[in-house]
Coordinates of C-alpha atoms in Angstrom, one line a residue:
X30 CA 9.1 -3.0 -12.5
X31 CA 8.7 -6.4 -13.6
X32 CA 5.4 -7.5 -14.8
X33 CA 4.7 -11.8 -14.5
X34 CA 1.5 -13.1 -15.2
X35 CA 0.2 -16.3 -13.8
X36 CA -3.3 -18.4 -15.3
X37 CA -4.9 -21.1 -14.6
X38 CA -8.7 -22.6 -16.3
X39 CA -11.7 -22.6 -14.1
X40 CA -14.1 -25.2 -13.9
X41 CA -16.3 -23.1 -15.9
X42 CA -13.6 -23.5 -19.4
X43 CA -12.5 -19.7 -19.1
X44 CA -9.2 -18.5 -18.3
X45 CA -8.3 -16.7 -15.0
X46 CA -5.3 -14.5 -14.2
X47 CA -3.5 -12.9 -12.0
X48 CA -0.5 -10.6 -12.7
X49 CA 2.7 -9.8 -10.1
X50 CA 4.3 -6.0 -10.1
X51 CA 7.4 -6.9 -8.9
X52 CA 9.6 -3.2 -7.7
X53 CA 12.6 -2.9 -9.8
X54 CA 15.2 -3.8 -6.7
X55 CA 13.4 -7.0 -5.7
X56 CA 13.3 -7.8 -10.0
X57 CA 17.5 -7.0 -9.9
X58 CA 18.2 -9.3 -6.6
X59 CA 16.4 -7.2 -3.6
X60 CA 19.5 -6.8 -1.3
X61 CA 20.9 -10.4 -0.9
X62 CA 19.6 -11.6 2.1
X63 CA 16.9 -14.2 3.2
X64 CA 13.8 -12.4 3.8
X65 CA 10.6 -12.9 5.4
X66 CA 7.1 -11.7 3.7
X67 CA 4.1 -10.5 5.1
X68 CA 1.0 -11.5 2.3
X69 CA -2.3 -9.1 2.8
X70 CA -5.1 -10.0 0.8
X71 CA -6.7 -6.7 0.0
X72 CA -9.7 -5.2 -1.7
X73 CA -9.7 -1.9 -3.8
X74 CA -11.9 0.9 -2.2
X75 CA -13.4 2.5 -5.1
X76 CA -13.5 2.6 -9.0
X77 CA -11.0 3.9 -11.4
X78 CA -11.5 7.1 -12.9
X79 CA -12.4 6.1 -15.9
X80 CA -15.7 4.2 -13.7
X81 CA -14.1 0.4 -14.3
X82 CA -12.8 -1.2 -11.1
X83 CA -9.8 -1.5 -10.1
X84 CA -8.7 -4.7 -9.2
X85 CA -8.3 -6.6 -5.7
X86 CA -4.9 -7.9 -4.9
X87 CA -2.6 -9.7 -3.3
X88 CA 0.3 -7.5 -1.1
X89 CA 3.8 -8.5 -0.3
X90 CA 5.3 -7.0 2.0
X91 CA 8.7 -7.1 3.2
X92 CA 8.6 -8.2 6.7
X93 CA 12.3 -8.8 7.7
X94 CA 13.7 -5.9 10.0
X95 CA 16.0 -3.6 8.3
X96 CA 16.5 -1.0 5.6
X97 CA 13.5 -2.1 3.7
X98 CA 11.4 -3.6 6.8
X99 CA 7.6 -2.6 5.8
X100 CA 8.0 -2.0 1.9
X101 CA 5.3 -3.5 -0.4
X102 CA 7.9 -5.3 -2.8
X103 CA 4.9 -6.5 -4.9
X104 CA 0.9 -6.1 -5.4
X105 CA -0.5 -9.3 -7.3
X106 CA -3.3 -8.1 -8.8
X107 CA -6.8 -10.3 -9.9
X108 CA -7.0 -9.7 -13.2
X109 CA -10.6 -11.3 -14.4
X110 CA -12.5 -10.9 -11.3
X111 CA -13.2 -7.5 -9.4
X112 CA -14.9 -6.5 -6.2
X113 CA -14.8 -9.7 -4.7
X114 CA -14.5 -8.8 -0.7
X115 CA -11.0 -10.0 0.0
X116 CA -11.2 -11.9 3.5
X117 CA -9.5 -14.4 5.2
X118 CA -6.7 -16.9 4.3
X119 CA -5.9 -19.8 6.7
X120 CA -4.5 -18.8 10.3
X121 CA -1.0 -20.1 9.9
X122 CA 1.8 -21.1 7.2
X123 CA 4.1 -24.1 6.7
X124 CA 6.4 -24.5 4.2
X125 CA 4.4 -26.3 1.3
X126 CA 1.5 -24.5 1.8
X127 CA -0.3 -23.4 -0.9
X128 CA -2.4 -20.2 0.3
X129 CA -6.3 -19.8 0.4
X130 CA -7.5 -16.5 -0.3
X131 CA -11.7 -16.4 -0.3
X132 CA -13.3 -13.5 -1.8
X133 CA -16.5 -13.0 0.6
X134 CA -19.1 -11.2 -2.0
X135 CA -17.7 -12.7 -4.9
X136 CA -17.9 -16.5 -3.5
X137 CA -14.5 -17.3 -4.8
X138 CA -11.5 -18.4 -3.6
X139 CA -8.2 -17.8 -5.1
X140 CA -5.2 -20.6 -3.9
X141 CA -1.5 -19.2 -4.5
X142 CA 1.7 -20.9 -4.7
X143 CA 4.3 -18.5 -2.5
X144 CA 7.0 -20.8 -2.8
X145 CA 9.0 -18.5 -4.4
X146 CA 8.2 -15.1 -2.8
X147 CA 8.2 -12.0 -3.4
X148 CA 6.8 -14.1 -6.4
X149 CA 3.0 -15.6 -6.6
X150 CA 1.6 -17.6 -8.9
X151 CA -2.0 -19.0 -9.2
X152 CA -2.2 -22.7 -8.5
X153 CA -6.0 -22.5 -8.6
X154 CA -9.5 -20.9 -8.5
X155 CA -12.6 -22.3 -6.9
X156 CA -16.0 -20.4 -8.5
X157 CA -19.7 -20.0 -6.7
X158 CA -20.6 -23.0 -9.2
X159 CA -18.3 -25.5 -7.6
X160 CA -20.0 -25.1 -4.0
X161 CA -23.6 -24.7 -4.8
X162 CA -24.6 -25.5 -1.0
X163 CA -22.6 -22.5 0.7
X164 CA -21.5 -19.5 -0.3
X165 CA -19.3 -16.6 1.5
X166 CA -16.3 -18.4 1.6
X167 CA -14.7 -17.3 5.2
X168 CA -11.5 -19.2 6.7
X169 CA -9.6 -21.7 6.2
X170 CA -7.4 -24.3 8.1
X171 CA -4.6 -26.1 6.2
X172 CA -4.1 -29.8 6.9
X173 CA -0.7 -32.1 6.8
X174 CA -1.7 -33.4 3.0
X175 CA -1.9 -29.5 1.2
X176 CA -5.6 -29.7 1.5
X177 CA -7.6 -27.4 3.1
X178 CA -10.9 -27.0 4.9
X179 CA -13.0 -23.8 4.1
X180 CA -16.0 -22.5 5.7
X181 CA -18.3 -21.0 3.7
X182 CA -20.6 -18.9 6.1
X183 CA -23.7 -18.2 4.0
X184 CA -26.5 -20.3 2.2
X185 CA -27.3 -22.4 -0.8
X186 CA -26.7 -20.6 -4.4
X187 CA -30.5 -21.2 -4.7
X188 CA -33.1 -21.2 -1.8
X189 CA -34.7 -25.1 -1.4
X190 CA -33.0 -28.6 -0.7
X191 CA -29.3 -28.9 -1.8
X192 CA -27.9 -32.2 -1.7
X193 CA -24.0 -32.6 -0.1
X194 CA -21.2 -34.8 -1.6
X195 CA -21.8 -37.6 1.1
X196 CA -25.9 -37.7 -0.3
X197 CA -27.2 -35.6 2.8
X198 CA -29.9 -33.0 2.3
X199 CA -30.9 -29.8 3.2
X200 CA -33.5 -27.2 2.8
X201 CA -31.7 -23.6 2.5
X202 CA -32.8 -20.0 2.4
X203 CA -30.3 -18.6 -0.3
X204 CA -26.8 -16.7 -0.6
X205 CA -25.7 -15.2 2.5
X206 CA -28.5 -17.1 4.6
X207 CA -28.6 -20.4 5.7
X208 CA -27.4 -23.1 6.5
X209 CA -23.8 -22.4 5.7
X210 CA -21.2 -25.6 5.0
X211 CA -18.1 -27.1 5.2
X212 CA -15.6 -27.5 2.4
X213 CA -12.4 -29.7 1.4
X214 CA -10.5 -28.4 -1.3
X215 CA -7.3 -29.6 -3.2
X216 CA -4.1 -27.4 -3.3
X217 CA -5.4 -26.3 -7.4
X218 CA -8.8 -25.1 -5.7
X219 CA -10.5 -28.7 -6.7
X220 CA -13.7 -29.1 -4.1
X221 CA -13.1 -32.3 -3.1
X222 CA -16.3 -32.6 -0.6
X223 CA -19.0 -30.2 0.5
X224 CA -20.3 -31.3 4.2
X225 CA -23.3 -29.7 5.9
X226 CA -22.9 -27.4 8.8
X227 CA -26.5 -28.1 9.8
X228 CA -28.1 -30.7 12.3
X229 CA -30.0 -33.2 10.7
X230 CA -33.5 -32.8 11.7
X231 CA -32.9 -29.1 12.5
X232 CA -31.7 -27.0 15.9
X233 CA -33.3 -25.1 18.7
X234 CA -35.9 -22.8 17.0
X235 CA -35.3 -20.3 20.0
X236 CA -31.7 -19.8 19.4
X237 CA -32.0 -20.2 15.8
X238 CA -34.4 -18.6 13.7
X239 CA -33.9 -17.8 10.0
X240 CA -34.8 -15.3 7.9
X241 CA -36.9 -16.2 5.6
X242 CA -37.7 -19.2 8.1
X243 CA -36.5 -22.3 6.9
X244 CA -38.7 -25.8 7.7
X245 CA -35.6 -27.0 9.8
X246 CA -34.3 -24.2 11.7
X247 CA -30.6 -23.9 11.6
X248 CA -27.6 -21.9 13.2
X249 CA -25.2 -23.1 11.0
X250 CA -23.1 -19.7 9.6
X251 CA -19.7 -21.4 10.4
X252 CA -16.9 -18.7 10.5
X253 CA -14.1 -19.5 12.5
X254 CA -12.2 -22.9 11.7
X255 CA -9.6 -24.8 13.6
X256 CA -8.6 -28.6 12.9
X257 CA -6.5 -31.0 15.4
X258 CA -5.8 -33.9 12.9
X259 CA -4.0 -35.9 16.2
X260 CA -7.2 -36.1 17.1
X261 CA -9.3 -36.5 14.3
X262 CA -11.8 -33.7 15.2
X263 CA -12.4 -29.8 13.6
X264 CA -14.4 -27.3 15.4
X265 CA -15.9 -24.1 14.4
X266 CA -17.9 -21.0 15.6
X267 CA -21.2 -19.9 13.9
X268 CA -21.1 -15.8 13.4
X269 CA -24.4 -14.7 11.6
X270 CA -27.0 -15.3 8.8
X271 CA -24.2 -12.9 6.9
X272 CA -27.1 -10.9 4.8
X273 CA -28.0 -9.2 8.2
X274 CA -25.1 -7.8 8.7
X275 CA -24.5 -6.2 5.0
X276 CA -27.9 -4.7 5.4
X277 CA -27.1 -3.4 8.9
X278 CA -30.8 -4.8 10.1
X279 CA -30.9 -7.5 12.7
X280 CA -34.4 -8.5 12.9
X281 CA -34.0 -11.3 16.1
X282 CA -31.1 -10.9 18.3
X283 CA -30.5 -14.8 17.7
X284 CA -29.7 -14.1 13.9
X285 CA -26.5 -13.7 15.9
X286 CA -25.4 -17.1 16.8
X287 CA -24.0 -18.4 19.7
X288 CA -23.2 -22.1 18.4
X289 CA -20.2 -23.8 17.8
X290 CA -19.8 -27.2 16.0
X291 CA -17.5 -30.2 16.7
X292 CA -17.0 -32.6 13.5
X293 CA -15.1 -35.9 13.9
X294 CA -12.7 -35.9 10.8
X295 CA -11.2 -39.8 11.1
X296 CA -12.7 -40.1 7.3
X297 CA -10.9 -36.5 5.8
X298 CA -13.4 -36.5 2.7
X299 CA -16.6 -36.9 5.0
X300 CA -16.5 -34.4 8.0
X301 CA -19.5 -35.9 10.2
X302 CA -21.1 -33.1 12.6
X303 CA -20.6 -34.8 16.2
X304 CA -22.4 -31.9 18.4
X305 CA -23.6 -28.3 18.6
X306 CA -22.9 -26.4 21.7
X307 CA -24.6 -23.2 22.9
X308 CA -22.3 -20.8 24.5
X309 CA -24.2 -19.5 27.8
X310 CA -25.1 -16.1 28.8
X311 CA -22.9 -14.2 30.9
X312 CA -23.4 -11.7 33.9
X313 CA -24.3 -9.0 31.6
X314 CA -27.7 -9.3 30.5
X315 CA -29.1 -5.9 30.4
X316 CA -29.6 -6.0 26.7
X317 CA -30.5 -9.3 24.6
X318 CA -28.5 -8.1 21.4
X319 CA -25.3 -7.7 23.2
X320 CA -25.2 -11.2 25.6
X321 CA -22.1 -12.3 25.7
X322 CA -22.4 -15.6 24.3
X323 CA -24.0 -14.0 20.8
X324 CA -22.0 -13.6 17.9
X325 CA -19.3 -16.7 18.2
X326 CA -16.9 -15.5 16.1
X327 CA -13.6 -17.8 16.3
X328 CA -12.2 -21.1 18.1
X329 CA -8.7 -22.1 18.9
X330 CA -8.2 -25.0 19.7
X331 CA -4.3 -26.5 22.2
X332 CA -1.7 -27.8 20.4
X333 CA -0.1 -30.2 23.0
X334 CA -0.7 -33.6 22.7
X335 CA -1.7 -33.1 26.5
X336 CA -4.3 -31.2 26.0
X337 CA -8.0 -31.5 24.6
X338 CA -9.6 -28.1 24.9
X339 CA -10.5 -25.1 22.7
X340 CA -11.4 -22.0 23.1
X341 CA -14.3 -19.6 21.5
X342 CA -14.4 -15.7 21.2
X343 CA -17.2 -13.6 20.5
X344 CA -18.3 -10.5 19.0
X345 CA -19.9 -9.6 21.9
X346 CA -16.6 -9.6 24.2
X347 CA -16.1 -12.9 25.7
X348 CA -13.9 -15.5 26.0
X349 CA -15.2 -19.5 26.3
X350 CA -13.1 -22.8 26.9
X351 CA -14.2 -26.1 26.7
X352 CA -11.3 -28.7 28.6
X353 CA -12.3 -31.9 26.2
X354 CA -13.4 -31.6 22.5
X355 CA -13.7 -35.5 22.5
X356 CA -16.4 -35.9 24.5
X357 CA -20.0 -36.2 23.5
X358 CA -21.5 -32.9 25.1
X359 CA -18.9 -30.2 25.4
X360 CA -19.3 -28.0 28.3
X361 CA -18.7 -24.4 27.2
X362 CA -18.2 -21.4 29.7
X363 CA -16.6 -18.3 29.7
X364 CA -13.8 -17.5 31.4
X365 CA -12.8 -14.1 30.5
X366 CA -14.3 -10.8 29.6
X367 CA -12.8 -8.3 27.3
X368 CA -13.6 -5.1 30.2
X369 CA -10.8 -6.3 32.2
X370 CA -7.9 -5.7 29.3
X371 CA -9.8 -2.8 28.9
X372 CA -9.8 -1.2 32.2
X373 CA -6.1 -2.7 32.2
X374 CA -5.7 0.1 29.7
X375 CA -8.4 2.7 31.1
X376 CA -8.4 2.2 34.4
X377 CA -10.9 5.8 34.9
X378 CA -14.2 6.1 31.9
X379 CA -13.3 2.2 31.1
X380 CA -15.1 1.1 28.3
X381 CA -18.1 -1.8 28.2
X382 CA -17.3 -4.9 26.3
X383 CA -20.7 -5.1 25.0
X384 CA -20.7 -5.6 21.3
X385 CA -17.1 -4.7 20.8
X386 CA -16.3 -6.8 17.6
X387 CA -14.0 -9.0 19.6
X388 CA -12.5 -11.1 16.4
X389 CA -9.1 -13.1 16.0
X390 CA -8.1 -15.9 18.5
X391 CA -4.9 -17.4 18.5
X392 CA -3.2 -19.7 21.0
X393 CA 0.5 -20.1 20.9
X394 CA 2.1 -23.4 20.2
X395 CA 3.2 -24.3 23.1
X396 CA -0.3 -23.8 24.8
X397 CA 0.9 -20.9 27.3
X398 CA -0.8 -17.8 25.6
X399 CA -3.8 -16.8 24.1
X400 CA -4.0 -13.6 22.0
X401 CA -7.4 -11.4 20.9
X402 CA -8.0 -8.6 18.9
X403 CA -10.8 -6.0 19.7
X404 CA -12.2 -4.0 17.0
X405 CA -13.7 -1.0 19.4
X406 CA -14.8 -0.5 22.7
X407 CA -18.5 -1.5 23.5
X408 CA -21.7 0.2 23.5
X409 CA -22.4 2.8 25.8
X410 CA -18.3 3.3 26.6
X411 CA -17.9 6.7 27.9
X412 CA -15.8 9.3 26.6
X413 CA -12.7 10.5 25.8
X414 CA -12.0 6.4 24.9
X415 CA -14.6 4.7 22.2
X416 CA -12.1 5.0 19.2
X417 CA -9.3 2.3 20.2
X418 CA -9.1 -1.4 19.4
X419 CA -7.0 -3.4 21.5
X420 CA -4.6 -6.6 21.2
X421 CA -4.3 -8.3 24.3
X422 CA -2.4 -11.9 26.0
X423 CA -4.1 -13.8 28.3
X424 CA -1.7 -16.6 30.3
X425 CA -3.8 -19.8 30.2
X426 CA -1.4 -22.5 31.9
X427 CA -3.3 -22.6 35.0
X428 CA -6.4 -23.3 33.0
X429 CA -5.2 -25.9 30.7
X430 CA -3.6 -27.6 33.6
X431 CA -6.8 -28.1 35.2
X432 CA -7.4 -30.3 33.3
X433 CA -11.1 -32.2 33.0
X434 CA -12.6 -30.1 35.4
X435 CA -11.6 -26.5 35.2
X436 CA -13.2 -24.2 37.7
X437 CA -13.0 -20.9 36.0
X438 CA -16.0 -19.3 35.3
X439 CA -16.7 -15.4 34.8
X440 CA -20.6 -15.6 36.9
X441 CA -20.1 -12.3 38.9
X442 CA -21.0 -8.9 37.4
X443 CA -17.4 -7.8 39.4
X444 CA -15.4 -10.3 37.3
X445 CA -16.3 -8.5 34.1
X446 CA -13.2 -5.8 35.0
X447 CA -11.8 -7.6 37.5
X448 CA -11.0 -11.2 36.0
X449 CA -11.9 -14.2 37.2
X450 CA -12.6 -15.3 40.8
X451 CA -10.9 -18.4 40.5
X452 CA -7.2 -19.4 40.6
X453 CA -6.9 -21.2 37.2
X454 CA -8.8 -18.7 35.5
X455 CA -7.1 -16.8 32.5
X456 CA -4.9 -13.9 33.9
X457 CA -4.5 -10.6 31.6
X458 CA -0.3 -10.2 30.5
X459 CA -1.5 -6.8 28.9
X460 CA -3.3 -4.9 26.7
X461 CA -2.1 -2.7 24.3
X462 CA -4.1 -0.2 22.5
X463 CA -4.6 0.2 18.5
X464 CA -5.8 3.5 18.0
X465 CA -8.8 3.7 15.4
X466 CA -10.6 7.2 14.9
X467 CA -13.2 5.9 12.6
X468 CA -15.2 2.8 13.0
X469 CA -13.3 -0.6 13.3
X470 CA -10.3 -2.2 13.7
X471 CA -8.2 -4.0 14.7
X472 CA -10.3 -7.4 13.2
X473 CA -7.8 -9.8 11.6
X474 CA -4.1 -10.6 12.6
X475 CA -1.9 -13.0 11.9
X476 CA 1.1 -14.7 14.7
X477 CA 4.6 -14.7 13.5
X478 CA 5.5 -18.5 14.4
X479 CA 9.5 -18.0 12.1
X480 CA 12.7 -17.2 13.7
X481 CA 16.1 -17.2 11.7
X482 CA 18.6 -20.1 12.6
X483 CA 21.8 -21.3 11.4
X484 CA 23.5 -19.7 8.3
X485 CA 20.4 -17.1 8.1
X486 CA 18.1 -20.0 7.2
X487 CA 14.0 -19.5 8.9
X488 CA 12.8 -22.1 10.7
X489 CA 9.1 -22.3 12.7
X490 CA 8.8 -22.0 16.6
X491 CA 6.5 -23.1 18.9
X492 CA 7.0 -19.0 20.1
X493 CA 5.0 -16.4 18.3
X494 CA 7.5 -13.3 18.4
X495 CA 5.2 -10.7 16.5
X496 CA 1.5 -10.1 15.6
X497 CA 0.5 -8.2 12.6
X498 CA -3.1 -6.7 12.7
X499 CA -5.3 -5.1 10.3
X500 CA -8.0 -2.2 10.7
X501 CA -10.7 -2.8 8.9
X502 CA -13.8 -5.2 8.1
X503 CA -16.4 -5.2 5.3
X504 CA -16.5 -2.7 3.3
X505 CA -20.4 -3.3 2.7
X506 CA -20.8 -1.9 6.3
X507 CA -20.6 0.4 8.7
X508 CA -17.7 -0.7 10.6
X509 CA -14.8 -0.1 7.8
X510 CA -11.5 0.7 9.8
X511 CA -8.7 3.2 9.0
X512 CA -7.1 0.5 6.3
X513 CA -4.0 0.4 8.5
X514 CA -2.0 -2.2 8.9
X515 CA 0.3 -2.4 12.2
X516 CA 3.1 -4.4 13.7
X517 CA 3.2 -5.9 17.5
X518 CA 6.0 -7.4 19.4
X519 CA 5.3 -10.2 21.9
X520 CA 8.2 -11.2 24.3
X521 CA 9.0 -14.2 25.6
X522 CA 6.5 -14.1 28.3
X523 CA 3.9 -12.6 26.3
X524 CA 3.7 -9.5 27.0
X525 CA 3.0 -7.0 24.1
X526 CA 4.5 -4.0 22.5
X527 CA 3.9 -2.0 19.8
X528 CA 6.6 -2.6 17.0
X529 CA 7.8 1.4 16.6
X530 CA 9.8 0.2 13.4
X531 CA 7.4 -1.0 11.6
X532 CA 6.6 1.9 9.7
X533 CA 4.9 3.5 6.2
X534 CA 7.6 3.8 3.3
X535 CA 5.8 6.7 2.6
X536 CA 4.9 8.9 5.3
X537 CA 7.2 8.0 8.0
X538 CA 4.5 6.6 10.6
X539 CA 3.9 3.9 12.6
X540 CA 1.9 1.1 10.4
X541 CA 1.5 0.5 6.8
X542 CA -1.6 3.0 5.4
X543 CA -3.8 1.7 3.0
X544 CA -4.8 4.7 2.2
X545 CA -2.1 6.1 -0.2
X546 CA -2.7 7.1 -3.8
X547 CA -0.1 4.5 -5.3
X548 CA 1.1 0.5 -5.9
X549 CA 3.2 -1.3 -7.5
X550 CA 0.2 -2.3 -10.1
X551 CA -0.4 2.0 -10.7
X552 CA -2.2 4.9 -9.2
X553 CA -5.3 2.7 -7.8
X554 CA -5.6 5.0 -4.4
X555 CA -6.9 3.8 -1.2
X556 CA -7.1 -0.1 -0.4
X557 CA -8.9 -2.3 2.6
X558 CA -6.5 -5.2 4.2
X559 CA -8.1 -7.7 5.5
X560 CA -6.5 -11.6 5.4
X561 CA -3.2 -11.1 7.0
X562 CA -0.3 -14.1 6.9
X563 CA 3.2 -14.5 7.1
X564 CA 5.5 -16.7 5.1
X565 CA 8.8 -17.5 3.7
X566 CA 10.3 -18.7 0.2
X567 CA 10.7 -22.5 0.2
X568 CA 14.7 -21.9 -0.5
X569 CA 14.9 -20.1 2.5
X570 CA 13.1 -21.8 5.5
X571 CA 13.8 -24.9 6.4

């Protein structure tokens, strides 16, 4: 075991650590070849014996098939702060990258250098104090300078009027309420600018109220994130008043947003907030906490120079697009419902999309496939099937080569579990299943964009060739998962597969359990992935 600490000084003057456990055969040479890593930012599940915590950390695992193909070469532990909710890092990784690692409780994030894996060190640490007007920290999107943009989901530090880094105002109702905000940080964790999420002048009070009520109501609990820098704009998709869902009590079903927000980004130190769209209802409308538009969880936008349009999921089981993010007043509506991959896989006791914790949107690079994750089947699902997740791959060329005027539109009750009416509307590739007997997963995943080239050397593609998943949530609620972490295949046309290879070093079985009783760091039992990412060693990808 080798043992490599890494520091760096917080704003605040103190000193703040992180230390790397390093298996003897990786510290000796691991076995000579050029290797791909899967990073899993991951929380401890419960104190020591002794009663102190044990700390979150960091997970490299080897992700390269072979011999060692799922081992955990190396758990990079947090050293000086504990129990901070590991979450999400950004969606995707280019060599250079630093990595952003938000804690979601503790309001911190954490920025790595991977350069040369299985190694980490810390570049950076960004504290509560150094974003006073948001805190919850959630995703992240990289740009082509190093710097990154983070939302940060929940409220000021302290309820009343915070003032932004471009001199705007606004009246908040505390941590984990609202309004949440937008962040720029440097690659050390520097917070280069904090930008309001909120509408000046406030938003529709019937769609957004706040609790405690604020003077200006607001919807702005930014989670998702997605940047096209070709195009100067950022978009992203308000959850929840986050404090709601840690208590488990939604008092209004429009604490549950159903906003997403376009900024134009032409000045990168001043994001300007352009519009705020309201996703619409759907068919199903027999209950008003589970409308499909509520909960708007993650955008993605295209890639291809070609294209202009986005995409939005929600919690609640649908699927949005929008053809043009450049235009003044987006027009949102959905186009798929998460019952037909469903049915796809239960075709008899199919269950409801209503409130099924649809989560992680991803389009591929080339702009040909769209992949979701599914936490759990919806309320009311019938038995023998309400404990499996899904992954599924929808086709969307028809869609985006629609163009400006895109007919789709899920209206009809029937196109629920049948898809679409319409020719360019979204058609299902498949569904595949990712069984769950306790109460959440899969949430986060992460698409493999490397493929090896000449002389072993990784290089990116614009084809995602695997999906890596993780089964659980938040720890501070109900919905925790079965801390597993699994492996999926996608083929060239997108069709998925579970990867049967993939498997625990321990116990033989399909997916890495977080559940075991020791790490690389010591005997610090069971764990909770959440932030999922592949990269690469700079020496190696190029």
């Amino acid at each position: 075991m080798e043992r490599i600490q890494s520091a760096v000084t917080g704003s605040d003057g103190k000193t703040y650590s992180i230390t790397n456990h390093i298996t003897r055969d990786w510290h000796v040479g691991g076995d000579g070849r050029r290797h791909e890593w899967l990073l899993v930012w991951t929380g401890d599940e419960e104190s020591g014996a002794d009663g102190a915590p044990d700390p979150d950390f960091l997970a490299v695992v080897d992700a390269t098939r072979g011999p060692t193909y799922g081992k955990v070469v190396n758990t990079v532990t947090i050293d000086s702060i504990f129990a901070n909710e590991p979450h999400h890092m950004q969606y995707s990784w280019h060599k250079g990258n630093k990595v952003y690692a938000g804690g979601l409780l503790s309001d911190t994030v954490f920025v790595f250098d991977v350069s040369e894996l299985p190694k980490v060190t810390l570049s950076g640490i960004t504290l509560p104090h150094d974003t006073p007007c948001g805190t919850a920290p959630d995703a992240f999107a990289v740009l082509n300078d190093g710097t990154a943009y983070g939302t940060w989901m929940g409220g000021p530090d302290v309820a009343g009027p915070c003032t932004y880094t471009d001199g705007q105002t606004r009246v908040g109702n505390g941590p984990a309420g609202s309004p949440g905000e937008v962040v720029r940080l440097s690659d050390d964790g520097t917070v280069l600018s904090e930008a309001p999420a909120a509408k000046a002048g406030g938003e529709d009070p019937r769609h957004c109220p706040n609790e405690p009520a604020l003077p200006e109501p607001t919807c702005a609990n930014p989670h998702g994130i997605a940047v096209r820098e070709d195009l100067d704009r950022m978009i992203t998709s308000d959850f929840v008043e986050v404090r709601h869902v840690v208590s488990g009590q939604v008092p209004d079903p429009n604490i549950q947003r159903k906003t997403v927000r376009i900024f134009d980004i032409s000045d990168r130190a001043r994001p300007k907030l352009l519009n705020v769209s309201y996703l619409p209802d759907g068919p199903r409308q027999d209950n008003p906490y589970t409308r499909e538009g509520l909960l708007a969880m993650e955008p993605a936008v295209t890639h291809q120079p070609h294209h202009r349009g986005a995409f939005a999921a929600t919690g609640m089981g649908a699927v949005y697009y929008t053809p043009d993010i450049m235009v003044d007043d987006p027009e949102w509506r959905e186009v798929f419902d998460d019952a037909t991959a469903f049915k796809s896989i239960y075709p008899e006791n199919t269950p409801t999309s209503a409130a099924d914790g649809g989560s992680w949107l991803a389009l591929s690079r080339d702009d040909r496939f769209l992949f979701h994750t599914v936490m759990f089947p919806g309320q009311g699902s019938p038995e023998p099937n309400t404990h499996a997740g899904m992954i599924y791959t929808l086709d969307v060329q028809a869609l985006l080569a629609s163009g400006a005027d895109p007919r789709c539109h899920i209206d009809q009750i029937r196109e629920t579990t049948e898809g679409g009416d319409e020719s360019d509307c979204p058609s299902l590739v498949n569904a595949v299943p990712i069984i769950d007997r306790t109460t959440g997963g899969p949430h986060w995943a992460a698409l493999d964009n490397f493929r090896k080239g000449k002389h072993g050397y990784y290089r990116e593609s614009d084809r995602g060739r695997r999906i890596v998943s993780t089964n659980f949530f938040v720890s501070a609620t109900p919905l925790s998962g079965n801390n597993r972490v699994c492996m999926t295949n996608v083929s060239g046309s997108g069709r998925l597969s579970p990867d049967t290879s993939f498997r625990d070093e321990h116990t033989g079985e399909r997916c890495l359990n977080f559940n075991r009783t020791q790490w690389p760091h010591g005997a610090t039992g069971a764990a909770l992935p959440h932030g999922v990412l592949f990269a690469v060693a700079d020496k190696d990808v190029r």
